[in-house]
XYZ file of C-alpha atoms in Angstrom:
492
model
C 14.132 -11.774 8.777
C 10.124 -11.834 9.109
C 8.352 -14.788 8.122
C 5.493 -14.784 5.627
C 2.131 -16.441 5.586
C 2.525 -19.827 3.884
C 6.081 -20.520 4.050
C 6.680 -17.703 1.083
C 10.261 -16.116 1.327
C 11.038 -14.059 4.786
C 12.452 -10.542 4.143
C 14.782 -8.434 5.609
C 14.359 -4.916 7.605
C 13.850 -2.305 5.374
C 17.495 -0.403 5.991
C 18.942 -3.775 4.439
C 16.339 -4.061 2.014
C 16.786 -0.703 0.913
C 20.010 -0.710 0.646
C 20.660 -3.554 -1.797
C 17.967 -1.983 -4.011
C 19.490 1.718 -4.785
C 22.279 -0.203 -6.066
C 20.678 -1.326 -8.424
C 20.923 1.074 -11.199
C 18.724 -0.410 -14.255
C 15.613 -0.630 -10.967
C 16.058 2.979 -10.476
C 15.731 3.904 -14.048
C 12.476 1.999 -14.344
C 11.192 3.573 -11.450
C 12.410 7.098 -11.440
C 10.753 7.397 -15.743
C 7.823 5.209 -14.629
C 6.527 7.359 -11.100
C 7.426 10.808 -13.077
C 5.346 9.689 -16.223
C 2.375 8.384 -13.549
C 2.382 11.331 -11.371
C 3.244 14.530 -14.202
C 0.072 12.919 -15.893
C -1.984 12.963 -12.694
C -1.189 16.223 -11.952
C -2.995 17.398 -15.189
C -5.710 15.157 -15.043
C -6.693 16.622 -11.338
C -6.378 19.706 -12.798
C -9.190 19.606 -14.834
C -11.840 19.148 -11.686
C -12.736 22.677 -10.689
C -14.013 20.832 -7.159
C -11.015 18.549 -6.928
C -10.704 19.863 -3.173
C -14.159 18.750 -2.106
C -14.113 15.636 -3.692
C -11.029 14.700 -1.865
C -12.943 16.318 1.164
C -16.311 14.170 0.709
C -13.763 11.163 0.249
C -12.552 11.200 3.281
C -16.106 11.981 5.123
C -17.782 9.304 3.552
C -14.614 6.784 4.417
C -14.668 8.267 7.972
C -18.160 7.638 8.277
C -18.322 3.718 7.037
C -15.180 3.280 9.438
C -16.944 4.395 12.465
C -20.246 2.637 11.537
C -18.405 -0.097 9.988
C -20.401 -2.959 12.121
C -23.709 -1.454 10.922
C -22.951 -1.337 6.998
C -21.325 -4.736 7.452
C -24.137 -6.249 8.758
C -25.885 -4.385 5.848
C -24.013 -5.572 3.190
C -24.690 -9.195 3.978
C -28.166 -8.885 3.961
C -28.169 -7.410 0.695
C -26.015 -9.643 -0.899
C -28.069 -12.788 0.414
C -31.198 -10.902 -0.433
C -29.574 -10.983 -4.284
C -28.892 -14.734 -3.782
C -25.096 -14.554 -3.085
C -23.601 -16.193 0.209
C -21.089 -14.482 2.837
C -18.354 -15.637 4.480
C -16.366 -14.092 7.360
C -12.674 -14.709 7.743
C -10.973 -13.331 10.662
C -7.403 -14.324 9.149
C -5.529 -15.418 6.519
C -5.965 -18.805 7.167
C -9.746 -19.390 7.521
C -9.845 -17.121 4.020
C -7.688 -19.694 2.889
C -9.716 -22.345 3.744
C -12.717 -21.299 2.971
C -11.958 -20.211 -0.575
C -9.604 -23.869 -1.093
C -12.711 -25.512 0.514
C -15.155 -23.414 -2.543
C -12.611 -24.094 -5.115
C -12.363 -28.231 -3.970
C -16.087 -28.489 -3.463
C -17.113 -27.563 -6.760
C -14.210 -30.024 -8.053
C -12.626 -27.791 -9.709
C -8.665 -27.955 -10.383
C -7.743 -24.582 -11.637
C -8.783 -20.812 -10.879
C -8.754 -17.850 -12.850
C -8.066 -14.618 -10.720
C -8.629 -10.784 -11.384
C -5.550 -8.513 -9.742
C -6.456 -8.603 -5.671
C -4.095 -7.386 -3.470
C -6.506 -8.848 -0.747
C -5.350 -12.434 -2.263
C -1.615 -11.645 -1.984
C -2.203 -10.563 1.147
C -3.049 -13.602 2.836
C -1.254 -15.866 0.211
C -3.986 -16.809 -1.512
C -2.199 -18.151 -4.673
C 0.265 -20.414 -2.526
C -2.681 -21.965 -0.278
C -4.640 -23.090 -3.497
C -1.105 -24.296 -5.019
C -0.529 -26.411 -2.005
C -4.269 -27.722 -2.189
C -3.235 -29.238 -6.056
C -5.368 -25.927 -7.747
C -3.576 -23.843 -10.126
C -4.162 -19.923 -9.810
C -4.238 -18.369 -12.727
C -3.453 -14.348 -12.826
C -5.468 -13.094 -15.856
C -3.875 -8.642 -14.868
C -0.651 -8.059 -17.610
C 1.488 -6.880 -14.693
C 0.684 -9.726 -12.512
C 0.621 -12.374 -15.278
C 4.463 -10.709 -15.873
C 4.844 -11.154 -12.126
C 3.720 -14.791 -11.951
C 5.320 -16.121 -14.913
C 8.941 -14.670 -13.744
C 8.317 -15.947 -10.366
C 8.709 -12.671 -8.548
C 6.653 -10.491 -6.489
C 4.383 -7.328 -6.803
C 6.587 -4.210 -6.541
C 3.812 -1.651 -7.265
C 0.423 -1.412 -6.292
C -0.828 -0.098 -10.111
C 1.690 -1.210 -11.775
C 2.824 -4.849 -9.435
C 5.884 -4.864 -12.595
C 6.890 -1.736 -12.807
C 10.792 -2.868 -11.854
C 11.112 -4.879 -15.074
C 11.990 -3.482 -18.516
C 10.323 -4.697 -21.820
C 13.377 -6.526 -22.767
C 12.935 -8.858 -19.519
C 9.507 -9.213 -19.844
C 10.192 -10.582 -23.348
C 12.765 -13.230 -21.519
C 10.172 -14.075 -19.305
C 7.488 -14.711 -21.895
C 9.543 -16.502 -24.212
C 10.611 -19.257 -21.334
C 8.008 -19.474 -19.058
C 4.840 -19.431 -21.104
C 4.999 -22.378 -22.446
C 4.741 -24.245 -18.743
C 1.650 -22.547 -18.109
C -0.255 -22.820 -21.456
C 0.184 -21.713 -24.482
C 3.660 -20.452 -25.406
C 4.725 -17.461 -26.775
C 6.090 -16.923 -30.249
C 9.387 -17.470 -30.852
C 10.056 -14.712 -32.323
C 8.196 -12.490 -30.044
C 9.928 -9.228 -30.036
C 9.707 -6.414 -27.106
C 7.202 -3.563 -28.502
C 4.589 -3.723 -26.138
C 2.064 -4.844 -28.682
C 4.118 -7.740 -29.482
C 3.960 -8.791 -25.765
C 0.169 -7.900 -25.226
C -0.629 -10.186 -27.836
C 1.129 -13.069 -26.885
C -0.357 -12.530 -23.308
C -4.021 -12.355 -24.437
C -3.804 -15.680 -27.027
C -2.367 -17.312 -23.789
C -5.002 -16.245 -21.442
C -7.819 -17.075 -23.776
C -7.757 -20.326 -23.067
C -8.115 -20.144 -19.333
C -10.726 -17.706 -19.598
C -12.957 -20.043 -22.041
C -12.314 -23.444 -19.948
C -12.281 -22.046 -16.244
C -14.978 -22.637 -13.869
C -13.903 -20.911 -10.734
C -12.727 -17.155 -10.951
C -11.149 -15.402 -7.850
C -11.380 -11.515 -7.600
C -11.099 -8.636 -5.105
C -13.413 -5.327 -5.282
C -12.392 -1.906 -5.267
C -15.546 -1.359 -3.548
C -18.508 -3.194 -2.051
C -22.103 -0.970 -1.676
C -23.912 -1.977 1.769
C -27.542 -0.804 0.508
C -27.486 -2.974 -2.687
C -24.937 -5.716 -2.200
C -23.339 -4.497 -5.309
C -19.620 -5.609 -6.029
C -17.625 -3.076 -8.278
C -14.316 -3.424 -10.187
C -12.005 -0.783 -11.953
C -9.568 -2.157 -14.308
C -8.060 -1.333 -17.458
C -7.318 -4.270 -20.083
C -10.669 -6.184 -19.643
C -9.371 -9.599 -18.204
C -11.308 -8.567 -15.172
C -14.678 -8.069 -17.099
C -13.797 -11.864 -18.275
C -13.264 -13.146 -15.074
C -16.363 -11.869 -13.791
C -18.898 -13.223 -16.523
C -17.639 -16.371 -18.011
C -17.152 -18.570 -14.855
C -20.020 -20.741 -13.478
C -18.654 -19.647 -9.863
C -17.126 -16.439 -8.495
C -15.087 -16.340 -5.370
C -14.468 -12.498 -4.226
C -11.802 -11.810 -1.073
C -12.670 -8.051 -0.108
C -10.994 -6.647 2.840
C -13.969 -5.512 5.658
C -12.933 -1.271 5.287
C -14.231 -1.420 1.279
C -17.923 -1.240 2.057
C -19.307 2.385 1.322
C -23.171 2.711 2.407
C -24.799 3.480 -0.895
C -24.886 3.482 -4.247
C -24.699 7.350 -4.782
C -20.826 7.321 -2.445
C -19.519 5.451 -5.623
C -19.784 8.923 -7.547
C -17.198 10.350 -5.681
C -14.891 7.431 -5.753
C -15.486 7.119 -9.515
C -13.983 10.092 -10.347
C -11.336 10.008 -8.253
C -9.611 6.789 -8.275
C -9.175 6.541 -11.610
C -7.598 10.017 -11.597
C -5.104 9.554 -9.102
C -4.060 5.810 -9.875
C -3.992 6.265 -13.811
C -4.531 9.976 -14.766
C -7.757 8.840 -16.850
C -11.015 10.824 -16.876
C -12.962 7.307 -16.521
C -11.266 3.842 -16.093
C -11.845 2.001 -19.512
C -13.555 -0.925 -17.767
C -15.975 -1.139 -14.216
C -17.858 -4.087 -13.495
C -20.639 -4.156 -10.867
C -22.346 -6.998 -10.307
C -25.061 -7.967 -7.740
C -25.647 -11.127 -6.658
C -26.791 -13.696 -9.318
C -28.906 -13.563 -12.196
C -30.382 -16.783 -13.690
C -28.657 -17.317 -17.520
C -26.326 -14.175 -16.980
C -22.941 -14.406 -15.474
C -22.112 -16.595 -12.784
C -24.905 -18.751 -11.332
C -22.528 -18.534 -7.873
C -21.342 -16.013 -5.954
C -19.250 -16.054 -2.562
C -18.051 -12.988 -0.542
C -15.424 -13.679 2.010
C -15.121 -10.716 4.081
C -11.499 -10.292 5.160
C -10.580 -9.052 8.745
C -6.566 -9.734 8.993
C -5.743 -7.005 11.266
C -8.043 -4.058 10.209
C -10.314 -4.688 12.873
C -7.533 -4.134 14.985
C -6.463 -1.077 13.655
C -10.093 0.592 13.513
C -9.271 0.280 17.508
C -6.503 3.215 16.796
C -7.721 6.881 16.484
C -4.900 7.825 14.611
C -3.740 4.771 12.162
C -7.356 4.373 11.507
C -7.213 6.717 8.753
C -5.085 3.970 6.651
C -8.556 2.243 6.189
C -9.169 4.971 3.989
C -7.237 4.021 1.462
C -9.117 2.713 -1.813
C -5.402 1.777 -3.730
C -4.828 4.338 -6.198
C -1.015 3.952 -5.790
C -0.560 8.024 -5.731
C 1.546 8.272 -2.261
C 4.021 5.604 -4.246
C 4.513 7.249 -7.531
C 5.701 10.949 -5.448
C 7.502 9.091 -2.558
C 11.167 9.774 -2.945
C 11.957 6.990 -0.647
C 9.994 4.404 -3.140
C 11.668 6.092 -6.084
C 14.933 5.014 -5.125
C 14.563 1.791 -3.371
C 11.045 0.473 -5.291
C 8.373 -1.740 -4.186
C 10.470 -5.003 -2.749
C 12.390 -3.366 -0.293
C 9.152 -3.051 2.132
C 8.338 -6.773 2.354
C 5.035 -6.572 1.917
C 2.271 -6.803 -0.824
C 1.605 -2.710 0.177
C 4.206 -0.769 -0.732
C 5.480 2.429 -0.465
C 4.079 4.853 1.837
C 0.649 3.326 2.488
C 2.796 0.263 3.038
C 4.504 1.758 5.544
C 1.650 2.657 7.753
C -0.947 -0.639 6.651
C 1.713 -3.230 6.991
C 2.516 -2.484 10.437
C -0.961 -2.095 12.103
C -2.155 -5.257 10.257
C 0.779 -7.548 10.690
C 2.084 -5.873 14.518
C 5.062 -4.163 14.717
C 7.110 -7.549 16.344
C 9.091 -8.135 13.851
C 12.097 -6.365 12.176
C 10.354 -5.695 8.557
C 7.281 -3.917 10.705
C 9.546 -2.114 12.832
C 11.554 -0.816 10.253
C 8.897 0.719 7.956
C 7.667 3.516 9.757
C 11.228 4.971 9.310
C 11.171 4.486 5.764
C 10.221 8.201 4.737
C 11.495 11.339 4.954
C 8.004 12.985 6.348
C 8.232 15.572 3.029
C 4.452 15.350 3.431
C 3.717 14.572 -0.412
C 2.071 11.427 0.017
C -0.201 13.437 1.957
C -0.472 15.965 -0.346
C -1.695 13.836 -3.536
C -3.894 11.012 -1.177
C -7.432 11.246 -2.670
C -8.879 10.571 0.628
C -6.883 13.012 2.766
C -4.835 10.058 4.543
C -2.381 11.953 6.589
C 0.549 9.756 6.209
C 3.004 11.543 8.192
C 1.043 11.774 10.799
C 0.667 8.194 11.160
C 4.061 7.387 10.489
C 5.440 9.775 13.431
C 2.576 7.772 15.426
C 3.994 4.521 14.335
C 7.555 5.198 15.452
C 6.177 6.228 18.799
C 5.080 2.637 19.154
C 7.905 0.976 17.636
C 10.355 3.156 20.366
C 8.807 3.294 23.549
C 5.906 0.734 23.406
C 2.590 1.445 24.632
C -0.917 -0.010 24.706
C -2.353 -1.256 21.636
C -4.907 -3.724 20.420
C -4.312 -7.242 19.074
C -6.623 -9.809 17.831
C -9.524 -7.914 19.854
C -7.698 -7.701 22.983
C -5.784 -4.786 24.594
C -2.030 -5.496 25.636
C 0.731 -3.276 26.232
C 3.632 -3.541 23.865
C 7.337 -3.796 24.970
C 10.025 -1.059 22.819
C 11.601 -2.480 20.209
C 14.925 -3.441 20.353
C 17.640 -1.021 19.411
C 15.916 1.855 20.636
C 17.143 2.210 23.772
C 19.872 5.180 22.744
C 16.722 7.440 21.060
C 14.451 6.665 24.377
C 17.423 8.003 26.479
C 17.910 11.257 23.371
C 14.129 11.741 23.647
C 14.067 12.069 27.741
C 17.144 14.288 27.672
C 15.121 16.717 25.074
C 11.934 16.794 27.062
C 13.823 17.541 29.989
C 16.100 19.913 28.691
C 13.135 21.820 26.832
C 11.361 21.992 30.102
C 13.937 24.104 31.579
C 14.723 27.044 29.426
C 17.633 28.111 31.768
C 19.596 25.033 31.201
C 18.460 25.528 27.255
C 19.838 28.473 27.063
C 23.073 27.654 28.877
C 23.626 24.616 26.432
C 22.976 26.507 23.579
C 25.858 29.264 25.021
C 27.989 26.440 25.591
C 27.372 24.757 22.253
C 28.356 27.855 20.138
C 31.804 28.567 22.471
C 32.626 24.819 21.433
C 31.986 25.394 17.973
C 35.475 24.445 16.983
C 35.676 20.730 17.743
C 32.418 19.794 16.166
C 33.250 16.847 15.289
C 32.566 15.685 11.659
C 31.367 12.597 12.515
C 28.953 11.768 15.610
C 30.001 8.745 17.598
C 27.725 5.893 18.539
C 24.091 5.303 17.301
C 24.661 8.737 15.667
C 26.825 7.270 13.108
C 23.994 5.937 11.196
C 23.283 9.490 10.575
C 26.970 10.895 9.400
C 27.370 8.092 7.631
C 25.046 10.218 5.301
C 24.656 13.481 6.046
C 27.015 15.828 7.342
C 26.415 17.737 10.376
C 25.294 21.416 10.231
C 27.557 24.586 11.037
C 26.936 25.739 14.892
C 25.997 29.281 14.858
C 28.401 31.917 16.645
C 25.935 32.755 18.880
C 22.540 31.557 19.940
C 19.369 32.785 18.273
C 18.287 34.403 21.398
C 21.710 36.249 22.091
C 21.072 37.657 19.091
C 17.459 38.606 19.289
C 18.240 40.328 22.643
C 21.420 42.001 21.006
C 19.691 43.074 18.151
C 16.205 43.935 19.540
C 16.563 44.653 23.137
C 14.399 42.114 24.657
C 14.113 38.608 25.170
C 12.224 36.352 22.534
């Protein structure tokens, strides 16, 4: 088990994890008609973009760019947003974020927080640090308010409920409201309208008395300062105006250089995370502006690892990512065993490759998740910024089984292999050495095909893993290049 930031529950590796979860037949039905409805509608919507190509193309350039120049458009960005009479903060982990957003929150004397969805926030554990301070979070996002009112976690990164059917969200409402405001009807029903409703009379009331509001940002302009938000129900719009002070937690790799980048990004974010032409609602905001919105603003710029992983040429690329939950809704692997089964606030795919280069690979959760794909290449295939996932996940589970240099909180060390590797370090050597000697390849593969007859059906050992769930193929009567030479009269 892996321990989490704040004491929050530890989870398991992700074989475990995983395997609790497909049993789970009602979770699979949510997510197998939720992902196909999310990604059949995507599919059309991309459609419609004649230059779909080079806007996933320009994407990825501009992303590359900011990445390598990141110190430069950092540096940038808090000039501008001083210039517009904001104030920047730099955390280098989740615990100085912590404190310096519990040490806003406490300063202003506030006792309660308002919060637009940030995965930044879960991320470091935002909501438990206030909790333990005596401040109340608030989550103002459906999904999330569904999440923190049934005391669960995120599962998706679009959709953070997307494991729970109307019926339990209904259960939820009707017992839980009522501790944290106003209650729900009780005779609230499960249409979704039913259940919107009672979730916007309850969140009224902390929008009209809060002082403090929390958010992320999708992205953060370096030439202007500017701050921009894409949602879809409008609590974030409410966040962001009412509120005497605003308290954003923006992960370092969202700055873009200028204004004009956000066209690209504009069109396709909302494409791939919700198959819309245009989100319905995106705040910007600058700065202050005396008698309109906030008359404070605070940008804590998040580190937590990615500083770390700009160090590696080829997980890198995971900085890319601007969230649009694509890789997730096509994944097979997060089909079956959904969102909780990774142990970490990223899920899915993404998850897979973020989790480990920001957390380390040390412990059993981040050692397990590179291996949690099949490599089909569709995350790859539908990632609006090109991120090459397989790539990065075959890189990953280099690391994870032999080790190798690596850099960790600025400083280069050498990691040790992971335990329970030691049987595929020994498979790997055997391959490279056998493949360097075609004779000896060729006089297995004779030898292989003679012995056809007791393959066994099972393989013994750390192989079992595998037979336990596939079976193993037929062995040819002859080798491919007895037959080529048969056939053709020459060697291949």
């Amino acid at each position: 088990m892996t321990p989490t930031p704040l004491g929050m529950p530890a989870f398991p590796p992700f074989p475990e994890a995983a395997k609790e979860a497909v049993r789970d037949g009602v979770l699979r039905a949510n997510l197998r008609r939720a992902t196909h409805t999310i990604r059949d509608k995507r599919a059309r919507a991309v459609t419609e973009l004649a230059d779909w190509d080079r806007l996933r193309e320009a994407g990825r350039a501009v992303k590359d760019h900011t990445l390598r120049h990141l110190d430069h458009y950092l540096l940038q960005l808090e000039a501008s947003v001083t210039a517009a009479g904001g104030t920047v903060h730099w955390a280098a982990d989740a615990d100085e974020a912590n404190r310096i957003v519990t040490g806003l929150v406490r300063a202003i004397g506030a006792r309660e927080v308002v919060k637009v969805k940030s995965m930044a926030t879960q991320e470091i554990g935002l909501n438990e640090a206030l909790e333990a301070a005596g401040i109340a979070a608030y989550e103002t996002d459906l999904a999330e308010l569904i999440v923190q009112l049934g005391h669960d976690r995120p599962s998706h990164i679009l959709v953070p409920a997307i494991h729970r059917g109307r019926d339990e969200i209904r259960d939820v409402f009707r017992s839980e409201m009522g501790a944290w405001g106003r209650p729900a009807p009780d005779d609230l029903g499960d249409d979704p309208r039913e259940l919107a409703e009672a979730a916007r009379l309850h969140l009224r009331e902390k929008f009209l008395r809060a002082k403090v509001a929390v958010s992320g940002a999708n992205f953060m302009v370096a030439e202007t300062g500017t701050m921009v938000v894409l949602e879809s129900e409008g609590n974030g719009r409410m966040c962001l105006t009412l509120p005497q002070t605003l308290i954003s937690v923006v992960g370092i790799e969202k700055v873009v250089p200028t204004f004009r980048d956000l066209e690209i990004f504009l069109q396709t974010l909302p494409r791939s995370s919700t198959a819309e032409r245009m989100n319905p609602y995106t705040s910007m905001w600058t700065g202050t502006l005396g008698g309109d919105g906030p008359s404070a603003f605070h940008l804590v710029l998040l580190d937590n690892g990615r500083t770390d992983t700009l160090a590696d040429e080829t997980g890198r690329q995971a900085l890319r990512c601007i969230r649009c939950s694509a890789c997730l809704n096509v994944c097979p692997v997060y089909e079956r065993a959904g969102g909780h089964a990774y142990g970490s606030v990223y899920p899915g795919p993404i998850g897979a490759v973020l989790s480990p280069q920001l957390r380390g690979t040390g412990s059993a959760i981040d050692a397990t998740l590179p291996y949690a794909s099949t490599l089909c290449g569709a995350c790859y295939e539908v990632c609006p910024v090109a991120i090459d996932i397989p790539e990065v996940l075959v890189h990953l589970r280099e690391r994870v089984a032999q080790g190798g240099p690596v850099t960790r909180e600025g400083v280069r060390v050498r990691l040790r292999p992971a335990h329970g590797h030691t049987a595929e370090r020994a498979a790997l050597r055997a391959a490279r050495l056998l493949l360097d000697h075609p004779g000896a390849l060729r006089a297995g593969e004779r030898l292989l095909a003679r012995a056809r007859r007791l393959r066994p059906r099972r393989l013994p050992g750390p192989g079992r893993a595998w037979t336990d769930t596939r079976e193993l193929p037929d062995i040819p009567a002859e080798p491919f290049r007895d037959w080529w030479l048969r056939e053709r009269g020459t060697r291949p």
